[in-house]
PDB file of C-alpha atoms and ligand atoms in Angstrom:
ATOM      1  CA  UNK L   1      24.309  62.685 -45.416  1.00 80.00           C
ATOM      2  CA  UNK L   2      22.077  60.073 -46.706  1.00 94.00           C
ATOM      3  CA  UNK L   3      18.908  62.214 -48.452  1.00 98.00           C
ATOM      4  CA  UNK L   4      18.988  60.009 -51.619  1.00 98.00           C
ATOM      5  CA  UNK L   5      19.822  56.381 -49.945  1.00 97.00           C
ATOM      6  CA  UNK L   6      19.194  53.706 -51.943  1.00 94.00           C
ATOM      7  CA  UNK L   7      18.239  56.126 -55.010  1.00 98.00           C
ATOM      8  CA  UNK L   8      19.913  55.332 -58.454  1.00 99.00           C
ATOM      9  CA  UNK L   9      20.424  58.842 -60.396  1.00 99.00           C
ATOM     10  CA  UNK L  10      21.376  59.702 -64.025  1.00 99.00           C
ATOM     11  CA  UNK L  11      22.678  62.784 -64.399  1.00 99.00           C
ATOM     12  CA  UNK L  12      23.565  64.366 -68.030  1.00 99.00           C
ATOM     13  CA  UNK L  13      26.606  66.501 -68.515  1.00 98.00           C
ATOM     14  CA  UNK L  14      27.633  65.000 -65.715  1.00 98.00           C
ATOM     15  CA  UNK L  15      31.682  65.799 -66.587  1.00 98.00           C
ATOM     16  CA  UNK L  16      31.664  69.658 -65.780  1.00 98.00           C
ATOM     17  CA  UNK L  17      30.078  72.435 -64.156  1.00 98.00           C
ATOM     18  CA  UNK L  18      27.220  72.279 -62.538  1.00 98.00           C
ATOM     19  CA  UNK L  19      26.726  68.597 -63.722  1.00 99.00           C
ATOM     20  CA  UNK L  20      29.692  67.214 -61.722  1.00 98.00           C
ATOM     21  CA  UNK L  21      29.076  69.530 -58.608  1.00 99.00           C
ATOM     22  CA  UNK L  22      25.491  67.196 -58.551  1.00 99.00           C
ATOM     23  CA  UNK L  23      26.867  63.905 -59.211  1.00 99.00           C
ATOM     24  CA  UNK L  24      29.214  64.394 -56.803  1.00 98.00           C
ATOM     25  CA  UNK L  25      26.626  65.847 -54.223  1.00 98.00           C
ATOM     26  CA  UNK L  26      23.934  63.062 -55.151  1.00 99.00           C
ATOM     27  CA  UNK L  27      26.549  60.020 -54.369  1.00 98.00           C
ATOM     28  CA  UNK L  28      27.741  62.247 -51.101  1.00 98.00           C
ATOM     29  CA  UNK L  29      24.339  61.417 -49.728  1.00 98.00           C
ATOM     30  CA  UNK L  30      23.962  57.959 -50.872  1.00 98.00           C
ATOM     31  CA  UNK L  31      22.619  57.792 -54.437  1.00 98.00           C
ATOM     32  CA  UNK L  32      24.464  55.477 -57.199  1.00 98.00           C
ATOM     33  CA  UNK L  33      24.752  57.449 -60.228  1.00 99.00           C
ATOM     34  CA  UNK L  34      25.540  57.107 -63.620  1.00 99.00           C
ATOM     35  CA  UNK L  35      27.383  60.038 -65.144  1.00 99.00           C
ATOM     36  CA  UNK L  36      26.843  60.913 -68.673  1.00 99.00           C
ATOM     37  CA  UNK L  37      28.358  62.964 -70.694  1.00 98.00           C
ATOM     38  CA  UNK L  38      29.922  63.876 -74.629  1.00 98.00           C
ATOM     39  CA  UNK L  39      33.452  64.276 -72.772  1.00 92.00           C
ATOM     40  CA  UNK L  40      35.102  60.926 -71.650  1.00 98.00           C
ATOM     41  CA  UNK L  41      37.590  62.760 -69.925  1.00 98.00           C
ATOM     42  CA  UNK L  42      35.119  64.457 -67.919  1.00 98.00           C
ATOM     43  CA  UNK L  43      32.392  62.172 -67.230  1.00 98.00           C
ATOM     44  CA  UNK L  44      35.739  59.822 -66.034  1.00 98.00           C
ATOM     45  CA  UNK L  45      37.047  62.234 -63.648  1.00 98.00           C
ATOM     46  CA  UNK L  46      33.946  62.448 -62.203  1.00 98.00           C
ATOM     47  CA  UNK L  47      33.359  58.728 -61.409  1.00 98.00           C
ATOM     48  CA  UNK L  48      37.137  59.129 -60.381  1.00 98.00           C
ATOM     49  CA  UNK L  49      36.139  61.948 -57.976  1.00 98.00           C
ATOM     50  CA  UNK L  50      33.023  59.992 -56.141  1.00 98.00           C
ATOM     51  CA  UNK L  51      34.957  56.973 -55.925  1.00 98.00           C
ATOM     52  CA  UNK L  52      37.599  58.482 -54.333  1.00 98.00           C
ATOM     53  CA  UNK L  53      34.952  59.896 -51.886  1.00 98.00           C
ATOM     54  CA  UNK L  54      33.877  56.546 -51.244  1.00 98.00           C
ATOM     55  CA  UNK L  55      30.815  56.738 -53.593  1.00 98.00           C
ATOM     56  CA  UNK L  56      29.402  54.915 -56.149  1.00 98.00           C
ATOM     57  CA  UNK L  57      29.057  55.601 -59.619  1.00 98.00           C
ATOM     58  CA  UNK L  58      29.329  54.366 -63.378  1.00 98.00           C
ATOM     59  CA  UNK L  59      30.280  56.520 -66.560  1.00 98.00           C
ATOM     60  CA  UNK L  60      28.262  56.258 -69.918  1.00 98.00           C
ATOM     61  CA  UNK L  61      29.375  58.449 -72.985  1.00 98.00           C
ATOM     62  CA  UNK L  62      26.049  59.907 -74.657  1.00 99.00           C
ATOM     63  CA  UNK L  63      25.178  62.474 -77.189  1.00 99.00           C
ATOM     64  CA  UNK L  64      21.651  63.583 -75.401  1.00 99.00           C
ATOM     65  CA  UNK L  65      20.273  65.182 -78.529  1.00 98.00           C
ATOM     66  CA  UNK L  66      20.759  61.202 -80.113  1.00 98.00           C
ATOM     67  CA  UNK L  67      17.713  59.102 -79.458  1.00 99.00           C
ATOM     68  CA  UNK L  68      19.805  56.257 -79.525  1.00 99.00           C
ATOM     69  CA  UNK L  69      22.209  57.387 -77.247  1.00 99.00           C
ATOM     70  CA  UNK L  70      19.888  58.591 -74.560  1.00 99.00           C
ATOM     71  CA  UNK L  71      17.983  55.249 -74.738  1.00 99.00           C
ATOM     72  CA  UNK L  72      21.398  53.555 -73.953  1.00 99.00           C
ATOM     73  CA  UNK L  73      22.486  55.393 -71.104  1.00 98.00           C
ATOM     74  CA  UNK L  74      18.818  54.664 -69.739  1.00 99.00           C
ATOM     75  CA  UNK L  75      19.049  51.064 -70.384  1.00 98.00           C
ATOM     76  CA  UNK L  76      23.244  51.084 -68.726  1.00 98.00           C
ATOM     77  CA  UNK L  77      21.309  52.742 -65.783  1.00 98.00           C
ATOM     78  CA  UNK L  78      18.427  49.996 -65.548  1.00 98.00           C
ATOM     79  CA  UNK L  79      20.866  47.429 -65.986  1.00 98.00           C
ATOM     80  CA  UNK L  80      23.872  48.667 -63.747  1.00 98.00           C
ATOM     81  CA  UNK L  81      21.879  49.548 -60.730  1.00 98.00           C
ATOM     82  CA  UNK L  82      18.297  47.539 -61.577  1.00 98.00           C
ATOM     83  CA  UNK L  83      16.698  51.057 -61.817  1.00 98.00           C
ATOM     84  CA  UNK L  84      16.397  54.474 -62.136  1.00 98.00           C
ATOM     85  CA  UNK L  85      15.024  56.797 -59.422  1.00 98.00           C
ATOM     86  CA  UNK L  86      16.016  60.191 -60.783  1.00 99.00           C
ATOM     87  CA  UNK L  87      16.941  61.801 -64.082  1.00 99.00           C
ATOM     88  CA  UNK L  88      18.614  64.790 -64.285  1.00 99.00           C
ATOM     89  CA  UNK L  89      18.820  66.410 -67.912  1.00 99.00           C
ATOM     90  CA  UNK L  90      21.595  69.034 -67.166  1.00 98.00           C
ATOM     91  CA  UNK L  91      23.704  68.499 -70.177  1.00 99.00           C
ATOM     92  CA  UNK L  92      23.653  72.228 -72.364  1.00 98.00           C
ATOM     93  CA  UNK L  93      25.761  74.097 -74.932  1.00 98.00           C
ATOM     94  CA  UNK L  94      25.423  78.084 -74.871  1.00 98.00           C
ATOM     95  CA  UNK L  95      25.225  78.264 -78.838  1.00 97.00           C
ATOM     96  CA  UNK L  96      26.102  81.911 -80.129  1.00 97.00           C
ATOM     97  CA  UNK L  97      25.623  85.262 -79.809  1.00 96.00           C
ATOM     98  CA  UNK L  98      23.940  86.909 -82.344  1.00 98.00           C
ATOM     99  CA  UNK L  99      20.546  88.985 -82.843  1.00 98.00           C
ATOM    100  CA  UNK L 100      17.884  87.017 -84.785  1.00 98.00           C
ATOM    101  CA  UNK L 101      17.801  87.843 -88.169  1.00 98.00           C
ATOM    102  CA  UNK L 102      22.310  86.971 -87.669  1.00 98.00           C
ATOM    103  CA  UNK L 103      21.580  84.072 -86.036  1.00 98.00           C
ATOM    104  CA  UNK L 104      22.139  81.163 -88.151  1.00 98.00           C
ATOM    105  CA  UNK L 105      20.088  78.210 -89.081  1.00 98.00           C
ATOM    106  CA  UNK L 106      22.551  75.654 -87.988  1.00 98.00           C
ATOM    107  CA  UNK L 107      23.759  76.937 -84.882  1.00 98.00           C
ATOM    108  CA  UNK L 108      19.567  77.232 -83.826  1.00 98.00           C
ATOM    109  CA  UNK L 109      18.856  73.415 -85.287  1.00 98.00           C
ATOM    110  CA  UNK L 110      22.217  72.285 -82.547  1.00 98.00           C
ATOM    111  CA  UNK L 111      21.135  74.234 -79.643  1.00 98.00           C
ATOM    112  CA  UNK L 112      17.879  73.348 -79.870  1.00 99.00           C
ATOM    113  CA  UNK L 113      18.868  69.629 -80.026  1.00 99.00           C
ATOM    114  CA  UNK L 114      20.853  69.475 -77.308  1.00 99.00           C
ATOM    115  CA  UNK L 115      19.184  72.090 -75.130  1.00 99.00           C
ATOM    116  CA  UNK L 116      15.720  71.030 -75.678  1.00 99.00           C
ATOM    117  CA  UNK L 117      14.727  67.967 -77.817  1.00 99.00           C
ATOM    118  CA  UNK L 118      17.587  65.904 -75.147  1.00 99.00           C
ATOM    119  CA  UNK L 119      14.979  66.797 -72.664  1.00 99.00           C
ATOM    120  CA  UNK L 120      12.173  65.272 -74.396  1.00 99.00           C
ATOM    121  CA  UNK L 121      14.121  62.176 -75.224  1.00 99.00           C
ATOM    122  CA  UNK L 122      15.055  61.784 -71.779  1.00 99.00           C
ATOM    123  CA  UNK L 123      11.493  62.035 -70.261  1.00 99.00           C
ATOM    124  CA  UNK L 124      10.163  60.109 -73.032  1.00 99.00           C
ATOM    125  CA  UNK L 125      12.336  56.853 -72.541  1.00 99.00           C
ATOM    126  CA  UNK L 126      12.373  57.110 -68.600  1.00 99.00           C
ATOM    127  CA  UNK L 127       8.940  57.484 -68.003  1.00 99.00           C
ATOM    128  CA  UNK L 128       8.183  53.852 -68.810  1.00 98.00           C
ATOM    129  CA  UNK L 129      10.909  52.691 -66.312  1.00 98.00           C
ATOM    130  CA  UNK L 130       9.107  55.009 -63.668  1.00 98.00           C
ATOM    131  CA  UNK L 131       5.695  54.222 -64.524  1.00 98.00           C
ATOM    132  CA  UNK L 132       6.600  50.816 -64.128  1.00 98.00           C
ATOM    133  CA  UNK L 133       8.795  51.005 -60.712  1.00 98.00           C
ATOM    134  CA  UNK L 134       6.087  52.846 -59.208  1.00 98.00           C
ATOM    135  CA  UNK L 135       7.550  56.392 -59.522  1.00 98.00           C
ATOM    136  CA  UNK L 136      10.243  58.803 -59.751  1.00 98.00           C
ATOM    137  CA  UNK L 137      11.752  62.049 -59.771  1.00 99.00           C
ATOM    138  CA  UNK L 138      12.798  64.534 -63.831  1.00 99.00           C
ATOM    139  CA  UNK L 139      14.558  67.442 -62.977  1.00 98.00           C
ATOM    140  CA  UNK L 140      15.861  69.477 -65.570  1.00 99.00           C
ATOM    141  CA  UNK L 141      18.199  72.574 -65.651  1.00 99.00           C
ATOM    142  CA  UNK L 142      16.149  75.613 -67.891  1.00 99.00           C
ATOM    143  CA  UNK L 143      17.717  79.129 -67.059  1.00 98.00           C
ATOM    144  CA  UNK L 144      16.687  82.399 -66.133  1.00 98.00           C
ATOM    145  CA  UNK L 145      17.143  82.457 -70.127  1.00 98.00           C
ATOM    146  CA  UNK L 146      14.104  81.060 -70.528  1.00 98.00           C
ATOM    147  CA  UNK L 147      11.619  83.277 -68.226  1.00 98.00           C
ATOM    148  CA  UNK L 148      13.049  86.525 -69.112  1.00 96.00           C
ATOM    149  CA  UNK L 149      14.046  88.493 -72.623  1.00 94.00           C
ATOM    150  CA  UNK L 150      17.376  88.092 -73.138  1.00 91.00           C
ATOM    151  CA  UNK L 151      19.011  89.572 -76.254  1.00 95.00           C
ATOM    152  CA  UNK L 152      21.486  88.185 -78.655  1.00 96.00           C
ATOM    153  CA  UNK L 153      20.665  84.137 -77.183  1.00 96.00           C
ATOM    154  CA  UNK L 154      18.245  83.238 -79.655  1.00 97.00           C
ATOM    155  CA  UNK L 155      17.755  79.302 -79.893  1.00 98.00           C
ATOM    156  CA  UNK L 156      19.213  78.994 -75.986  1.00 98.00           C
ATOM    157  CA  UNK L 157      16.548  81.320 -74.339  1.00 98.00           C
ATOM    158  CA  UNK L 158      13.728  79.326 -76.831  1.00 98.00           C
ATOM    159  CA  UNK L 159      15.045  76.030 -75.538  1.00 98.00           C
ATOM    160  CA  UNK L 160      14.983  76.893 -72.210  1.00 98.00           C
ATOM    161  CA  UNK L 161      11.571  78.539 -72.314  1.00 98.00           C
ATOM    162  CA  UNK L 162      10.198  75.430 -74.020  1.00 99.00           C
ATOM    163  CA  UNK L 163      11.844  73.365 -71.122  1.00 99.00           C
ATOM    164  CA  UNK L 164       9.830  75.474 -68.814  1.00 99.00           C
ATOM    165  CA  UNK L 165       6.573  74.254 -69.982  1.00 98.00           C
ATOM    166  CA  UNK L 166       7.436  70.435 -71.139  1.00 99.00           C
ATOM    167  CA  UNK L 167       8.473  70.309 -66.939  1.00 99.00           C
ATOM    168  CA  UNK L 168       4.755  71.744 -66.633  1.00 98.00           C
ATOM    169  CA  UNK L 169       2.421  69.875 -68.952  1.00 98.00           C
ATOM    170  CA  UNK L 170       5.047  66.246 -68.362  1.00 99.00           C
ATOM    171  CA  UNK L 171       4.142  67.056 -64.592  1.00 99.00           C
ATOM    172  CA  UNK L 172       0.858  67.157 -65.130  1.00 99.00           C
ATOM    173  CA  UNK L 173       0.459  64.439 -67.570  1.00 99.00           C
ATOM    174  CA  UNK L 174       2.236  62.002 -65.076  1.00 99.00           C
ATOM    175  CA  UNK L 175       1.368  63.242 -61.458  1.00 98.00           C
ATOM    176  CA  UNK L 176      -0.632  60.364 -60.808  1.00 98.00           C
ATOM    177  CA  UNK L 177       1.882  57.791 -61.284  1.00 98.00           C
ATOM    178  CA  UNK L 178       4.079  59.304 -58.724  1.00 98.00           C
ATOM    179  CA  UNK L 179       6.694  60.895 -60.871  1.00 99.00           C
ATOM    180  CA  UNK L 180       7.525  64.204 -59.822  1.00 99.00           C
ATOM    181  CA  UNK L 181       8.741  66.873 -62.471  1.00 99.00           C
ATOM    182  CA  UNK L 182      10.732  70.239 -61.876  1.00 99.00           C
ATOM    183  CA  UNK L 183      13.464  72.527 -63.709  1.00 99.00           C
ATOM    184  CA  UNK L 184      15.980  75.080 -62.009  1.00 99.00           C
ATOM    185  CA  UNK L 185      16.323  77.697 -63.597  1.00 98.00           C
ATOM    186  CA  UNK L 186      20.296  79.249 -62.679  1.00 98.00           C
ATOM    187  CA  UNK L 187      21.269  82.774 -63.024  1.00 97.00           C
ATOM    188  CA  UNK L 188      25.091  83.135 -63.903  1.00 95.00           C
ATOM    189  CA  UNK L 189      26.563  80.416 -62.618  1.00 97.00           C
ATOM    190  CA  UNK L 190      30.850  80.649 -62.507  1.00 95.00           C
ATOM    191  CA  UNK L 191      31.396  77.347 -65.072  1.00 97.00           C
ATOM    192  CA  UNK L 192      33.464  76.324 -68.090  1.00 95.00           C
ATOM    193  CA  UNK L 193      29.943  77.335 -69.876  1.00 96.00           C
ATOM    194  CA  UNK L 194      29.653  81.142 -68.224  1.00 92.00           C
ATOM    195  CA  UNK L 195      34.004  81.409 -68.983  1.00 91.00           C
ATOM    196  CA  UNK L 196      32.908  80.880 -72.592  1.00 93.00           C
ATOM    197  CA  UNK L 197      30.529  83.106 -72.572  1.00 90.00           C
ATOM    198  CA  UNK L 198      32.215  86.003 -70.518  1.00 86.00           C
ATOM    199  CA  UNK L 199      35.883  85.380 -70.249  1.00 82.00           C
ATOM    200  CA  UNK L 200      38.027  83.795 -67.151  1.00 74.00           C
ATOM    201  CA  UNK L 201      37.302  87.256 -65.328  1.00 75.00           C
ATOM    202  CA  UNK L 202      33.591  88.719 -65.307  1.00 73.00           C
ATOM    203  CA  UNK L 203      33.637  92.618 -65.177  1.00 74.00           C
ATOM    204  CA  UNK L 204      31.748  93.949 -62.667  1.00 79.00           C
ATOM    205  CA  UNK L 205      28.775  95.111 -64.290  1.00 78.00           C
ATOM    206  CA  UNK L 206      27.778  91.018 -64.735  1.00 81.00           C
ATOM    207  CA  UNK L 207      28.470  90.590 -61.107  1.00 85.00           C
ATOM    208  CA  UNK L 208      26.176  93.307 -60.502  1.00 84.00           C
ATOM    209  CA  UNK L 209      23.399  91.551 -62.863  1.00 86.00           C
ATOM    210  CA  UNK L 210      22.951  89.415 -59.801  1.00 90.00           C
ATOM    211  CA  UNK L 211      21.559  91.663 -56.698  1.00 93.00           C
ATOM    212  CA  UNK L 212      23.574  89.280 -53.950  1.00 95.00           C
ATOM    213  CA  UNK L 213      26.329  90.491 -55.143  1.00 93.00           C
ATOM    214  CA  UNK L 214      28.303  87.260 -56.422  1.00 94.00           C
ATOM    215  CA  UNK L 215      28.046  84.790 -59.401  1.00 94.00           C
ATOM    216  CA  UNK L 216      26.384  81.726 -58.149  1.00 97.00           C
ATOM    217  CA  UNK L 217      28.810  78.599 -58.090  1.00 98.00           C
ATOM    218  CA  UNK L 218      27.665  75.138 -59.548  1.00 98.00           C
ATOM    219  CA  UNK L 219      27.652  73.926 -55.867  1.00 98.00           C
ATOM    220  CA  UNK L 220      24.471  76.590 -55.329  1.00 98.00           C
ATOM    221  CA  UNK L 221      22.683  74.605 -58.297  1.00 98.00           C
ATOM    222  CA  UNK L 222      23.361  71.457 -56.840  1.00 99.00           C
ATOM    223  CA  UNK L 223      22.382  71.892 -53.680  1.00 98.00           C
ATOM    224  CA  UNK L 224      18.935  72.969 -55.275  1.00 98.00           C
ATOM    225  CA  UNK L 225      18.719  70.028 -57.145  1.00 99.00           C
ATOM    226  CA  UNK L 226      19.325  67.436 -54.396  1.00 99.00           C
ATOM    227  CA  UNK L 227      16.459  69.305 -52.111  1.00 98.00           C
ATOM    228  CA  UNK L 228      14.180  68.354 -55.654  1.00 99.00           C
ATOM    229  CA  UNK L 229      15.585  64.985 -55.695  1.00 99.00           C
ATOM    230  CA  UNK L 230      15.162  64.137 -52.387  1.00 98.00           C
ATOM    231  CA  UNK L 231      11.923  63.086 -50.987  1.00 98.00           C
ATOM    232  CA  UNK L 232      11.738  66.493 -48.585  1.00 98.00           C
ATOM    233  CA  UNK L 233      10.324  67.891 -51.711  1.00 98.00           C
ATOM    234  CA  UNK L 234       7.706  65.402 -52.225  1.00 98.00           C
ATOM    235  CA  UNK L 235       4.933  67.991 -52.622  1.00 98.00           C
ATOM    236  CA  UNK L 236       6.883  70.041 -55.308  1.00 98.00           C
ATOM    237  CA  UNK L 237       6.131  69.461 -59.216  1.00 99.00           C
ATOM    238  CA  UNK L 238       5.751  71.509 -62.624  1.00 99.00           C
ATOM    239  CA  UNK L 239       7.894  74.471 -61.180  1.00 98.00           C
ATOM    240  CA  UNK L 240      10.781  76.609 -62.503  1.00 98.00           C
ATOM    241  CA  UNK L 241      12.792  76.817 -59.047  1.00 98.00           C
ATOM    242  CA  UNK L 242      14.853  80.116 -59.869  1.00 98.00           C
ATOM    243  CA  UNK L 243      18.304  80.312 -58.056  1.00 98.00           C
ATOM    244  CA  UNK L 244      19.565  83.120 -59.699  1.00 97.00           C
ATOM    245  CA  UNK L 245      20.526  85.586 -56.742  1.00 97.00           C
ATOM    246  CA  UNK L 246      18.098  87.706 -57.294  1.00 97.00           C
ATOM    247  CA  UNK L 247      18.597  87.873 -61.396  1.00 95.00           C
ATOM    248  CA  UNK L 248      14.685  87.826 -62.616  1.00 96.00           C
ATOM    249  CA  UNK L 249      13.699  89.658 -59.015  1.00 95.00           C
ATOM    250  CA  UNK L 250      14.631  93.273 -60.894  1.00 88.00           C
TER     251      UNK L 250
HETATM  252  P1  NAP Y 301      29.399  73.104 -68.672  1.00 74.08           P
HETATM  253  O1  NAP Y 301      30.391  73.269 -67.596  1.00 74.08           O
HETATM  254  O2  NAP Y 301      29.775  73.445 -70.083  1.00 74.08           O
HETATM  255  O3  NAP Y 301      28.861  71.596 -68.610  1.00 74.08           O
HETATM  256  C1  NAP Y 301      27.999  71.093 -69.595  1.00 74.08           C
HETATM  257  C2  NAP Y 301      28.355  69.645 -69.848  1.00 74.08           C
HETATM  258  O4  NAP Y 301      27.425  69.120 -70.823  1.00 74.08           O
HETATM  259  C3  NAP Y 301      29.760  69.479 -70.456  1.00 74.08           C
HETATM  260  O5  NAP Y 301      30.431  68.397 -69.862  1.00 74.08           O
HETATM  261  C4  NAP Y 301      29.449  69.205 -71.911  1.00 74.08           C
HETATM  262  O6  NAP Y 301      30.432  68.442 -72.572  1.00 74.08           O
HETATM  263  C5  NAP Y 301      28.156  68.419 -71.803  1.00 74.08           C
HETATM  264  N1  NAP Y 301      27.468  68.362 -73.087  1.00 74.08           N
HETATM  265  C6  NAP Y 301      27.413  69.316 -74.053  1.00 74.08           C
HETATM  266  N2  NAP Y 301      26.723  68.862 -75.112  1.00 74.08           N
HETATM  267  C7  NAP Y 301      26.350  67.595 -74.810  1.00 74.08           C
HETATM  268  C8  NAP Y 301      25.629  66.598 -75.495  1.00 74.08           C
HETATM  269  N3  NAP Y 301      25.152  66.812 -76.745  1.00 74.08           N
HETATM  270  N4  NAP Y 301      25.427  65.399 -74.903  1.00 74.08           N
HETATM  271  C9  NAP Y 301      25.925  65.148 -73.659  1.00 74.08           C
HETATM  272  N5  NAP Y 301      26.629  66.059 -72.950  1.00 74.08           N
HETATM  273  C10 NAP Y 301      26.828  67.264 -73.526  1.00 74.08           C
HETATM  274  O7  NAP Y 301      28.109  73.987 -68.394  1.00 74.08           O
HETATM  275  P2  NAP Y 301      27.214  74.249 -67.075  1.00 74.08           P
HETATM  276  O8  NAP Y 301      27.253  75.693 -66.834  1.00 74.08           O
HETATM  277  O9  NAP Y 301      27.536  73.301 -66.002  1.00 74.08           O
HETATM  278  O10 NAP Y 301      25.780  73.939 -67.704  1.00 74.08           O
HETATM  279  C11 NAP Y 301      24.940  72.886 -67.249  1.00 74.08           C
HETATM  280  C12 NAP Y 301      23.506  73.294 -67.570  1.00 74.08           C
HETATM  281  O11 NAP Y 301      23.204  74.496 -66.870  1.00 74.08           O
HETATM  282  C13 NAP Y 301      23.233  73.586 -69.036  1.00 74.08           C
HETATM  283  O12 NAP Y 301      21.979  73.050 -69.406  1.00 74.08           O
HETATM  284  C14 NAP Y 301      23.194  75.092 -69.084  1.00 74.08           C
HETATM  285  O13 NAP Y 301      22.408  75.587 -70.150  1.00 74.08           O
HETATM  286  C15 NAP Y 301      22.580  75.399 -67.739  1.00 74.08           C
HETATM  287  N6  NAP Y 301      22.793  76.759 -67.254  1.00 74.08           N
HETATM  288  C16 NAP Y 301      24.039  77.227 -67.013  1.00 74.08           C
HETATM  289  C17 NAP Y 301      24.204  78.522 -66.544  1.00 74.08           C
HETATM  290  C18 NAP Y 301      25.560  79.123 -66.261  1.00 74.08           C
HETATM  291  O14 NAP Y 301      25.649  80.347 -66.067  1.00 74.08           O
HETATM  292  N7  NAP Y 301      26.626  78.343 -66.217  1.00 74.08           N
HETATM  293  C19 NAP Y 301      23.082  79.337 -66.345  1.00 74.08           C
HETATM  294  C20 NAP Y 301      21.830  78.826 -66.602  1.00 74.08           C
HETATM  295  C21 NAP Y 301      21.684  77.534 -67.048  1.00 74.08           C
HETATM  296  P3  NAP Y 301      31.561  69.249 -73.433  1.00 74.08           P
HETATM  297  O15 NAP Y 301      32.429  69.898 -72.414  1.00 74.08           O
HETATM  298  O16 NAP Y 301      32.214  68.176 -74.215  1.00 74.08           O
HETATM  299  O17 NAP Y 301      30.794  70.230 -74.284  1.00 74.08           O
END
């Protein structure tokens, strides 16, 4: 229970879903974490939840698609815990459902904000910390959304397709300083997001959209994302890790 001693990780949308499930999982096996998040509430009960656990872990409210804001909760990281190890840009909205020519200007310009420019900020103002430390570990959560067609989700499946590649060419650009860059891209994970999106109770024909036969649960996601975290994947970087039970396998 110790695969991320000594780490320090910031996770975003760390208050719900498949945010929490990591933070939770990250300070299980020994990483201090800072938990950011839009919702107070959330991003509370979560530090309330690892503490309880006997964990450690500090709260920061951020808007990730703010520069200033995801600046801060780098610099509250730095200056909490005297570093950062691992970022984790989970933090997503779903944006609407519409076909392209419905879909409106607005609702694209948000959901591209917060789904893919946050991503960019994030790398951007980390990387000096990492360069400087001598390494470290971006992980971002894309979607199956992004590697196959998916009607009606307009600026999401763009974002997530464009986080794809940033995790690629960011990789790339920074493999020889040691950091280490990967996505994960879920299938239907059962979260507040997916209830928004499908209802409390998912007919069977989504269920069936994933060949295992199940929805995946947040704690699927994070157990993917501490294996990337970790140093057991030390020779993994600029990949889309698909956990999707099978989704993009059809
Ligand atoms: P979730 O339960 O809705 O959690 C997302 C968290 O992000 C919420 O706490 C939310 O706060 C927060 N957030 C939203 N906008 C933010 C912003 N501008 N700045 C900071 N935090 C913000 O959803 P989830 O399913 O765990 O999603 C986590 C990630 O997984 C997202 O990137 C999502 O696109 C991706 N994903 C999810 C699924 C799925 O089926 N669930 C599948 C593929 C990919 P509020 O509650 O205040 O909005």
């Amino acid at each position: 229970m110790d695969r991320l001693k000594e780490k320090v990780a910031l996770i975003t949308g760390g208050g719900s879903g498949i945010g929490r499930a990591s933070c939770c999982l990250f300070a299980e096996h020994g990483a201090r974490v800072v938990v950011a998040d839009l919702a107070v509430g959330g991003g509370e009960q979560t530090v309330r939840d690892i503490s309880a656990a006997g964990g450690q872990a500090s709260f920061v409210r951020a808007d990730v698609s703010k520069s200033a804001d995801v600046q801060a909760m780098i610099r509250h990281t730095v200056e909490t815990y005297g570093r950062v190890d691992i970022l984790f840009n989970n933090a997503g909205i779903e944006g609407p459902s519409a076909k392209l020519a419905n879909y409106d200007e607005d609702a694209w310009e948000r959901v591209i904000a917060i789904d893919l420019t946050s991503v960019y900020l994030g790398m951007k103002y980390v990387i000096p910390h990492m360069v400087q430390q001598g390494g470290g570990v971006i992980l971002s959560t894309a979607s199956v959304a992004g590697m196959v067609g998916f009607p009606g989700s307009g600026a999401y499946a763009a974002a997530k397709a464009g986080v794809i590649n940033l995790t690629r060419l960011v990789a790339l650009e920074y493999a020889s300083k040691n950091i280490r860059v990967n996505c994960i891209c879920p299938g239907i994970i059962a979260t507040p997001m997916a209830q928004r999106v499908m209802g409390e109770r998912p007919d069977d024909r989504v269920v069936r959209l994933e060949p295992i036969g199940r929805l995946g649960q947040a704690q699927d996601i994070a157990n993917a994302a501490l294996f990337l975290a970790s140093d057991e994947s030390s020779f993994a970087t600029g990949a889309p890790f698909v956990i999707d039970g099978g989704y993009v396998a059809r």
